[in-house]
Amino acid sequence: MKSGLQMVADVAMLLKVPEITGIISGSIWQHQRPANSRNEDVVINSLALTNQQLQQGVVNVNIHVPNLKLNLDGATDNTMPDLARMYEIEQAIYPILEACWKDSFHTDIDEPGQPYQDGANWYLNIRVNYYSLQENYQNL
């Protein structure tokens, strides 16, 4: 049986590769992003995981990118998301998580990137399905 912690660790392991770590200015974090991070970070957290023979779970992969700094009529605005940069990182992540088969789990993308506002900042959420077959499962 896998726990939510193991599910998040599995997805983090998939993303801790040069194709991702080499293109972001920050890090890949499990469960929470450090307070006041100004870097491009990827945060992985879990929503739910069943305890059936075929465990099914949902993982959030959140891409945090600093806002754009715009000069509008002499005033600085930093409230707009950098959608182009989010898209670049998203496109690097997709092939890793879509239809990924490992010995102990499988992932596929449930909901492709959706931007969300989080206070003054923005992030892009990719919702990932996670499947793991329990080898210790006994039907009593």
Short mmCIF file of N, CA and C in Angstrom, two decimals:
data_model
loop_
_atom_site.label_atom_id
_atom_site.label_comp_id
_atom_site.label_asym_id
_atom_site.label_seq_id
_atom_site.Cartn_x
_atom_site.Cartn_y
_atom_site.Cartn_z
N MET A 1 0.85 -1.18 0.00
CA MET A 1 0.00 0.00 0.00
C MET A 1 0.89 1.24 0.00
N LYS A 2 0.52 2.18 -0.84
CA LYS A 2 1.24 3.45 -0.87
C LYS A 2 0.43 4.51 -0.13
N SER A 3 1.13 5.45 0.44
CA SER A 3 0.49 6.57 1.12
C SER A 3 0.51 7.79 0.20
N GLY A 4 -0.21 8.83 0.61
CA GLY A 4 -0.17 10.08 -0.14
C GLY A 4 1.24 10.65 -0.20
N LEU A 5 2.02 10.45 0.86
CA LEU A 5 3.41 10.92 0.87
C LEU A 5 4.23 10.20 -0.20
N GLN A 6 4.03 8.88 -0.33
CA GLN A 6 4.76 8.12 -1.34
C GLN A 6 4.33 8.50 -2.75
N MET A 7 3.03 8.76 -2.91
CA MET A 7 2.52 9.16 -4.22
C MET A 7 3.18 10.46 -4.66
N VAL A 8 3.24 11.44 -3.77
CA VAL A 8 3.87 12.73 -4.09
C VAL A 8 5.36 12.52 -4.36
N ALA A 9 6.02 11.69 -3.57
CA ALA A 9 7.45 11.43 -3.77
C ALA A 9 7.71 10.77 -5.13
N ASP A 10 6.82 9.87 -5.55
CA ASP A 10 6.97 9.23 -6.86
C ASP A 10 6.91 10.26 -7.99
N VAL A 11 5.93 11.15 -7.93
CA VAL A 11 5.79 12.16 -8.99
C VAL A 11 6.95 13.15 -8.93
N ALA A 12 7.39 13.51 -7.73
CA ALA A 12 8.55 14.41 -7.61
C ALA A 12 9.78 13.77 -8.23
N MET A 13 9.97 12.47 -8.02
CA MET A 13 11.10 11.76 -8.59
C MET A 13 11.07 11.82 -10.13
N LEU A 14 9.89 11.72 -10.70
CA LEU A 14 9.77 11.81 -12.16
C LEU A 14 10.21 13.17 -12.68
N LEU A 15 9.93 14.22 -11.90
CA LEU A 15 10.21 15.58 -12.37
C LEU A 15 11.60 16.08 -11.99
N LYS A 16 12.28 15.39 -11.10
CA LYS A 16 13.64 15.82 -10.71
C LYS A 16 14.65 15.26 -11.71
N VAL A 17 14.51 15.74 -12.93
CA VAL A 17 15.39 15.35 -14.03
C VAL A 17 15.89 16.62 -14.69
N PRO A 18 17.04 16.56 -15.38
CA PRO A 18 17.60 17.77 -15.98
C PRO A 18 16.66 18.50 -16.95
N GLU A 19 15.76 17.75 -17.59
CA GLU A 19 14.82 18.40 -18.51
C GLU A 19 13.92 19.40 -17.79
N ILE A 20 13.71 19.23 -16.49
CA ILE A 20 12.89 20.16 -15.71
C ILE A 20 13.77 21.03 -14.82
N THR A 21 14.63 20.41 -14.02
CA THR A 21 15.46 21.20 -13.08
C THR A 21 16.38 22.16 -13.82
N GLY A 22 16.73 21.83 -15.05
CA GLY A 22 17.62 22.70 -15.83
C GLY A 22 16.94 23.90 -16.45
N ILE A 23 15.59 23.92 -16.44
CA ILE A 23 14.91 25.06 -17.07
C ILE A 23 14.18 25.96 -16.09
N ILE A 24 14.16 25.59 -14.80
CA ILE A 24 13.51 26.45 -13.81
C ILE A 24 14.57 27.09 -12.92
N SER A 25 14.26 28.28 -12.43
CA SER A 25 15.23 29.00 -11.58
C SER A 25 15.17 28.53 -10.13
N GLY A 26 14.12 27.83 -9.76
CA GLY A 26 13.95 27.38 -8.38
C GLY A 26 14.12 25.88 -8.25
N SER A 27 13.20 25.27 -7.51
CA SER A 27 13.31 23.84 -7.19
C SER A 27 11.98 23.14 -7.36
N ILE A 28 12.03 21.83 -7.19
CA ILE A 28 10.83 21.02 -7.15
C ILE A 28 10.58 20.70 -5.68
N TRP A 29 9.39 21.07 -5.21
CA TRP A 29 9.05 20.94 -3.79
C TRP A 29 7.89 19.97 -3.62
N GLN A 30 7.89 19.27 -2.49
CA GLN A 30 6.79 18.38 -2.15
C GLN A 30 5.89 19.07 -1.13
N HIS A 31 4.62 19.14 -1.44
CA HIS A 31 3.54 19.61 -0.58
C HIS A 31 3.42 21.12 -0.45
N GLN A 32 4.51 21.85 -0.36
CA GLN A 32 4.40 23.29 -0.13
C GLN A 32 5.62 24.01 -0.69
N ARG A 33 5.38 25.20 -1.16
CA ARG A 33 6.45 26.08 -1.64
C ARG A 33 6.96 26.91 -0.47
N PRO A 34 8.26 27.15 -0.39
CA PRO A 34 8.77 28.00 0.69
C PRO A 34 8.13 29.39 0.65
N ALA A 35 7.89 29.94 1.81
CA ALA A 35 7.30 31.28 1.91
C ALA A 35 8.21 32.29 1.22
N ASN A 36 7.60 33.18 0.50
CA ASN A 36 8.29 34.30 -0.16
C ASN A 36 9.26 33.88 -1.26
N SER A 37 9.13 32.69 -1.81
CA SER A 37 9.99 32.30 -2.92
C SER A 37 9.69 33.18 -4.12
N ARG A 38 10.70 33.67 -4.75
CA ARG A 38 10.56 34.50 -5.96
C ARG A 38 11.07 33.75 -7.19
N ASN A 39 11.29 32.45 -7.03
CA ASN A 39 11.83 31.63 -8.11
C ASN A 39 10.71 30.95 -8.89
N GLU A 40 11.12 30.34 -9.99
CA GLU A 40 10.22 29.45 -10.72
C GLU A 40 10.29 28.10 -10.00
N ASP A 41 9.21 27.73 -9.35
CA ASP A 41 9.17 26.50 -8.56
C ASP A 41 8.06 25.59 -9.07
N VAL A 42 8.25 24.29 -8.89
CA VAL A 42 7.22 23.31 -9.16
C VAL A 42 6.89 22.65 -7.82
N VAL A 43 5.60 22.68 -7.45
CA VAL A 43 5.16 22.12 -6.17
C VAL A 43 4.19 20.97 -6.46
N ILE A 44 4.45 19.84 -5.82
CA ILE A 44 3.62 18.66 -6.00
C ILE A 44 2.90 18.36 -4.70
N ASN A 45 1.57 18.21 -4.76
CA ASN A 45 0.81 17.82 -3.57
C ASN A 45 -0.29 16.85 -3.99
N SER A 46 -0.90 16.21 -3.01
CA SER A 46 -1.90 15.19 -3.32
C SER A 46 -3.29 15.63 -2.86
N LEU A 47 -4.29 15.11 -3.56
CA LEU A 47 -5.68 15.37 -3.19
C LEU A 47 -6.29 14.16 -2.50
N ALA A 48 -6.14 12.99 -3.09
CA ALA A 48 -6.78 11.79 -2.54
C ALA A 48 -6.06 10.57 -3.07
N LEU A 49 -6.15 9.47 -2.31
CA LEU A 49 -5.59 8.19 -2.73
C LEU A 49 -6.45 7.08 -2.12
N THR A 50 -6.96 6.19 -2.97
CA THR A 50 -7.82 5.11 -2.47
C THR A 50 -6.98 4.01 -1.83
N ASN A 51 -7.66 3.11 -1.13
CA ASN A 51 -6.99 1.96 -0.52
C ASN A 51 -7.58 0.66 -1.08
N GLN A 52 -7.78 0.62 -2.37
CA GLN A 52 -8.26 -0.58 -3.05
C GLN A 52 -7.07 -1.35 -3.61
N GLN A 53 -7.32 -2.51 -4.20
CA GLN A 53 -6.22 -3.27 -4.79
C GLN A 53 -5.51 -2.42 -5.84
N LEU A 54 -6.28 -1.75 -6.69
CA LEU A 54 -5.71 -0.76 -7.61
C LEU A 54 -5.90 0.60 -6.95
N GLN A 55 -4.84 1.10 -6.37
CA GLN A 55 -4.93 2.41 -5.73
C GLN A 55 -5.00 3.48 -6.82
N GLN A 56 -5.92 4.43 -6.64
CA GLN A 56 -6.06 5.54 -7.57
C GLN A 56 -5.98 6.83 -6.78
N GLY A 57 -5.19 7.75 -7.28
CA GLY A 57 -5.03 9.02 -6.60
C GLY A 57 -4.96 10.17 -7.58
N VAL A 58 -5.00 11.37 -7.02
CA VAL A 58 -4.89 12.59 -7.82
C VAL A 58 -3.77 13.43 -7.23
N VAL A 59 -2.90 13.90 -8.10
CA VAL A 59 -1.76 14.72 -7.70
C VAL A 59 -1.87 16.06 -8.42
N ASN A 60 -1.61 17.13 -7.68
CA ASN A 60 -1.49 18.46 -8.29
C ASN A 60 -0.03 18.74 -8.56
N VAL A 61 0.27 19.20 -9.76
CA VAL A 61 1.59 19.71 -10.09
C VAL A 61 1.39 21.19 -10.38
N ASN A 62 1.89 22.03 -9.49
CA ASN A 62 1.69 23.48 -9.60
C ASN A 62 2.98 24.16 -10.02
N ILE A 63 2.90 24.89 -11.13
CA ILE A 63 4.06 25.61 -11.67
C ILE A 63 3.94 27.07 -11.25
N HIS A 64 4.85 27.50 -10.40
CA HIS A 64 4.87 28.88 -9.91
C HIS A 64 5.92 29.66 -10.69
N VAL A 65 5.51 30.77 -11.27
CA VAL A 65 6.40 31.63 -12.05
C VAL A 65 6.18 33.06 -11.59
N PRO A 66 7.26 33.84 -11.39
CA PRO A 66 7.07 35.24 -11.00
C PRO A 66 6.22 36.00 -12.03
N ASN A 67 5.45 36.95 -11.53
CA ASN A 67 4.61 37.78 -12.40
C ASN A 67 5.46 38.63 -13.33
N LEU A 68 4.84 39.05 -14.42
CA LEU A 68 5.49 40.01 -15.33
C LEU A 68 5.63 41.35 -14.63
N LYS A 69 6.64 42.09 -15.01
CA LYS A 69 6.80 43.47 -14.54
C LYS A 69 6.55 44.37 -15.75
N LEU A 70 5.42 45.03 -15.75
CA LEU A 70 5.01 45.86 -16.88
C LEU A 70 5.12 47.34 -16.51
N ASN A 71 5.49 48.15 -17.49
CA ASN A 71 5.52 49.60 -17.31
C ASN A 71 4.35 50.16 -18.11
N LEU A 72 3.33 50.63 -17.40
CA LEU A 72 2.13 51.15 -18.04
C LEU A 72 1.99 52.62 -17.72
N ASP A 73 2.22 53.45 -18.71
CA ASP A 73 2.11 54.91 -18.53
C ASP A 73 2.94 55.40 -17.36
N GLY A 74 4.16 54.87 -17.24
CA GLY A 74 5.06 55.32 -16.19
C GLY A 74 4.86 54.62 -14.86
N ALA A 75 3.84 53.82 -14.73
CA ALA A 75 3.59 53.09 -13.48
C ALA A 75 3.96 51.62 -13.68
N THR A 76 4.52 51.02 -12.66
CA THR A 76 4.90 49.61 -12.72
C THR A 76 3.74 48.74 -12.24
N ASP A 77 3.45 47.72 -13.03
CA ASP A 77 2.40 46.76 -12.67
C ASP A 77 3.04 45.37 -12.63
N ASN A 78 2.88 44.67 -11.53
CA ASN A 78 3.41 43.31 -11.43
C ASN A 78 2.32 42.32 -11.01
N THR A 79 1.12 42.53 -11.54
CA THR A 79 -0.01 41.66 -11.19
C THR A 79 -0.36 40.65 -12.28
N MET A 80 0.28 40.75 -13.43
CA MET A 80 -0.07 39.89 -14.56
C MET A 80 0.79 38.63 -14.59
N PRO A 81 0.17 37.46 -14.83
CA PRO A 81 0.93 36.21 -14.88
C PRO A 81 1.81 36.14 -16.13
N ASP A 82 2.92 35.47 -16.01
CA ASP A 82 3.81 35.24 -17.15
C ASP A 82 3.37 33.93 -17.81
N LEU A 83 2.31 34.02 -18.59
CA LEU A 83 1.72 32.83 -19.21
C LEU A 83 2.66 32.15 -20.19
N ALA A 84 3.47 32.93 -20.89
CA ALA A 84 4.40 32.33 -21.85
C ALA A 84 5.41 31.43 -21.14
N ARG A 85 5.92 31.90 -20.01
CA ARG A 85 6.90 31.09 -19.26
C ARG A 85 6.22 29.87 -18.64
N MET A 86 5.00 30.03 -18.13
CA MET A 86 4.26 28.89 -17.61
C MET A 86 4.08 27.83 -18.69
N TYR A 87 3.77 28.28 -19.90
CA TYR A 87 3.56 27.37 -21.02
C TYR A 87 4.84 26.60 -21.34
N GLU A 88 5.99 27.28 -21.34
CA GLU A 88 7.26 26.60 -21.62
C GLU A 88 7.53 25.47 -20.63
N ILE A 89 7.34 25.76 -19.35
CA ILE A 89 7.59 24.75 -18.32
C ILE A 89 6.56 23.63 -18.42
N GLU A 90 5.31 24.00 -18.64
CA GLU A 90 4.23 23.02 -18.80
C GLU A 90 4.56 22.04 -19.93
N GLN A 91 5.04 22.55 -21.05
CA GLN A 91 5.34 21.70 -22.20
C GLN A 91 6.50 20.76 -21.93
N ALA A 92 7.40 21.12 -21.02
CA ALA A 92 8.49 20.22 -20.64
C ALA A 92 7.99 19.12 -19.70
N ILE A 93 6.99 19.43 -18.89
CA ILE A 93 6.46 18.48 -17.92
C ILE A 93 5.52 17.46 -18.56
N TYR A 94 4.71 17.87 -19.51
CA TYR A 94 3.71 16.98 -20.11
C TYR A 94 4.26 15.62 -20.54
N PRO A 95 5.31 15.58 -21.37
CA PRO A 95 5.75 14.26 -21.85
C PRO A 95 6.25 13.33 -20.74
N ILE A 96 6.65 13.90 -19.61
CA ILE A 96 7.14 13.08 -18.50
C ILE A 96 5.98 12.41 -17.77
N LEU A 97 4.88 13.14 -17.59
CA LEU A 97 3.76 12.63 -16.78
C LEU A 97 2.67 11.95 -17.59
N GLU A 98 2.58 12.23 -18.87
CA GLU A 98 1.52 11.64 -19.69
C GLU A 98 1.87 10.20 -20.02
N ALA A 99 1.03 9.28 -19.58
CA ALA A 99 1.20 7.85 -19.86
C ALA A 99 2.58 7.35 -19.43
N CYS A 100 2.97 7.67 -18.21
CA CYS A 100 4.24 7.22 -17.66
C CYS A 100 4.03 5.90 -16.91
N TRP A 101 4.76 4.88 -17.31
CA TRP A 101 4.65 3.56 -16.66
C TRP A 101 5.96 3.23 -15.96
N LYS A 102 5.88 3.03 -14.65
CA LYS A 102 7.02 2.59 -13.85
C LYS A 102 6.67 1.24 -13.23
N ASP A 103 7.63 0.60 -12.57
CA ASP A 103 7.38 -0.72 -11.98
C ASP A 103 6.24 -0.71 -10.96
N SER A 104 6.15 0.35 -10.16
CA SER A 104 5.17 0.35 -9.07
C SER A 104 4.03 1.35 -9.23
N PHE A 105 4.03 2.12 -10.33
CA PHE A 105 2.94 3.08 -10.51
C PHE A 105 2.85 3.53 -11.96
N HIS A 106 1.74 4.21 -12.25
CA HIS A 106 1.46 4.73 -13.58
C HIS A 106 0.84 6.11 -13.40
N THR A 107 1.17 7.05 -14.28
CA THR A 107 0.53 8.37 -14.25
C THR A 107 -0.01 8.72 -15.62
N ASP A 108 -1.03 9.58 -15.63
CA ASP A 108 -1.49 10.23 -16.85
C ASP A 108 -2.08 11.58 -16.46
N ILE A 109 -2.18 12.46 -17.42
CA ILE A 109 -2.67 13.81 -17.15
C ILE A 109 -4.19 13.82 -17.22
N ASP A 110 -4.81 14.26 -16.13
CA ASP A 110 -6.27 14.36 -16.04
C ASP A 110 -6.75 15.71 -16.56
N GLU A 111 -6.18 16.77 -16.05
CA GLU A 111 -6.54 18.13 -16.48
C GLU A 111 -5.28 18.88 -16.83
N PRO A 112 -5.15 19.28 -18.10
CA PRO A 112 -3.96 20.06 -18.47
C PRO A 112 -3.97 21.42 -17.80
N GLY A 113 -2.88 22.12 -17.92
CA GLY A 113 -2.64 23.36 -17.20
C GLY A 113 -3.77 24.37 -17.17
N GLN A 114 -4.08 24.80 -15.96
CA GLN A 114 -5.08 25.83 -15.72
C GLN A 114 -4.46 26.87 -14.79
N PRO A 115 -4.42 28.16 -15.21
CA PRO A 115 -3.83 29.18 -14.32
C PRO A 115 -4.79 29.57 -13.20
N TYR A 116 -4.23 29.78 -12.03
CA TYR A 116 -4.98 30.22 -10.85
C TYR A 116 -4.24 31.36 -10.18
N GLN A 117 -5.01 32.29 -9.63
CA GLN A 117 -4.41 33.37 -8.87
C GLN A 117 -4.33 32.96 -7.40
N ASP A 118 -3.20 33.24 -6.79
CA ASP A 118 -2.96 32.93 -5.38
C ASP A 118 -2.47 34.21 -4.71
N GLY A 119 -3.40 34.99 -4.21
CA GLY A 119 -3.04 36.30 -3.66
C GLY A 119 -2.56 37.20 -4.78
N ALA A 120 -1.35 37.72 -4.67
CA ALA A 120 -0.80 38.59 -5.70
C ALA A 120 -0.05 37.80 -6.77
N ASN A 121 0.05 36.50 -6.61
CA ASN A 121 0.83 35.67 -7.53
C ASN A 121 -0.07 34.71 -8.31
N TRP A 122 0.52 34.07 -9.30
CA TRP A 122 -0.19 33.12 -10.14
C TRP A 122 0.58 31.81 -10.20
N TYR A 123 -0.14 30.72 -10.45
CA TYR A 123 0.50 29.43 -10.73
C TYR A 123 -0.36 28.69 -11.74
N LEU A 124 0.25 27.72 -12.39
CA LEU A 124 -0.43 26.87 -13.37
C LEU A 124 -0.58 25.49 -12.76
N ASN A 125 -1.80 24.97 -12.71
CA ASN A 125 -2.08 23.67 -12.10
C ASN A 125 -2.27 22.62 -13.18
N ILE A 126 -1.52 21.52 -13.05
CA ILE A 126 -1.72 20.33 -13.87
C ILE A 126 -2.21 19.24 -12.93
N ARG A 127 -3.35 18.67 -13.24
CA ARG A 127 -3.91 17.61 -12.40
C ARG A 127 -3.54 16.26 -13.01
N VAL A 128 -2.94 15.40 -12.19
CA VAL A 128 -2.38 14.14 -12.67
C VAL A 128 -3.07 12.97 -11.97
N ASN A 129 -3.47 11.97 -12.75
CA ASN A 129 -3.99 10.72 -12.18
C ASN A 129 -2.81 9.81 -11.86
N TYR A 130 -2.93 9.11 -10.74
CA TYR A 130 -1.87 8.22 -10.26
C TYR A 130 -2.49 6.86 -9.95
N TYR A 131 -1.86 5.80 -10.40
CA TYR A 131 -2.36 4.44 -10.18
C TYR A 131 -1.23 3.56 -9.65
N SER A 132 -1.53 2.75 -8.65
CA SER A 132 -0.54 1.83 -8.10
C SER A 132 -1.26 0.54 -7.70
N LEU A 133 -0.70 -0.60 -8.08
CA LEU A 133 -1.28 -1.89 -7.74
C LEU A 133 -0.69 -2.37 -6.42
N GLN A 134 -1.55 -2.60 -5.44
CA GLN A 134 -1.09 -3.09 -4.14
C GLN A 134 -0.73 -4.56 -4.26
N GLU A 135 0.50 -4.88 -3.95
CA GLU A 135 0.94 -6.27 -4.00
C GLU A 135 0.60 -7.01 -2.72
N ASN A 136 0.32 -6.29 -1.65
CA ASN A 136 0.01 -6.92 -0.37
C ASN A 136 -1.49 -7.01 -0.12
N TYR A 137 -2.31 -6.69 -1.12
CA TYR A 137 -3.76 -6.65 -0.95
C TYR A 137 -4.31 -8.06 -0.79
N GLN A 138 -5.16 -8.26 0.22
CA GLN A 138 -5.80 -9.56 0.43
C GLN A 138 -7.30 -9.36 0.51
N ASN A 139 -8.01 -10.12 -0.29
CA ASN A 139 -9.47 -10.06 -0.27
C ASN A 139 -9.96 -11.09 0.75
N LEU A 140 -10.43 -10.60 1.89
CA LEU A 140 -10.84 -11.51 2.97
C LEU A 140 -12.26 -11.98 2.79
#
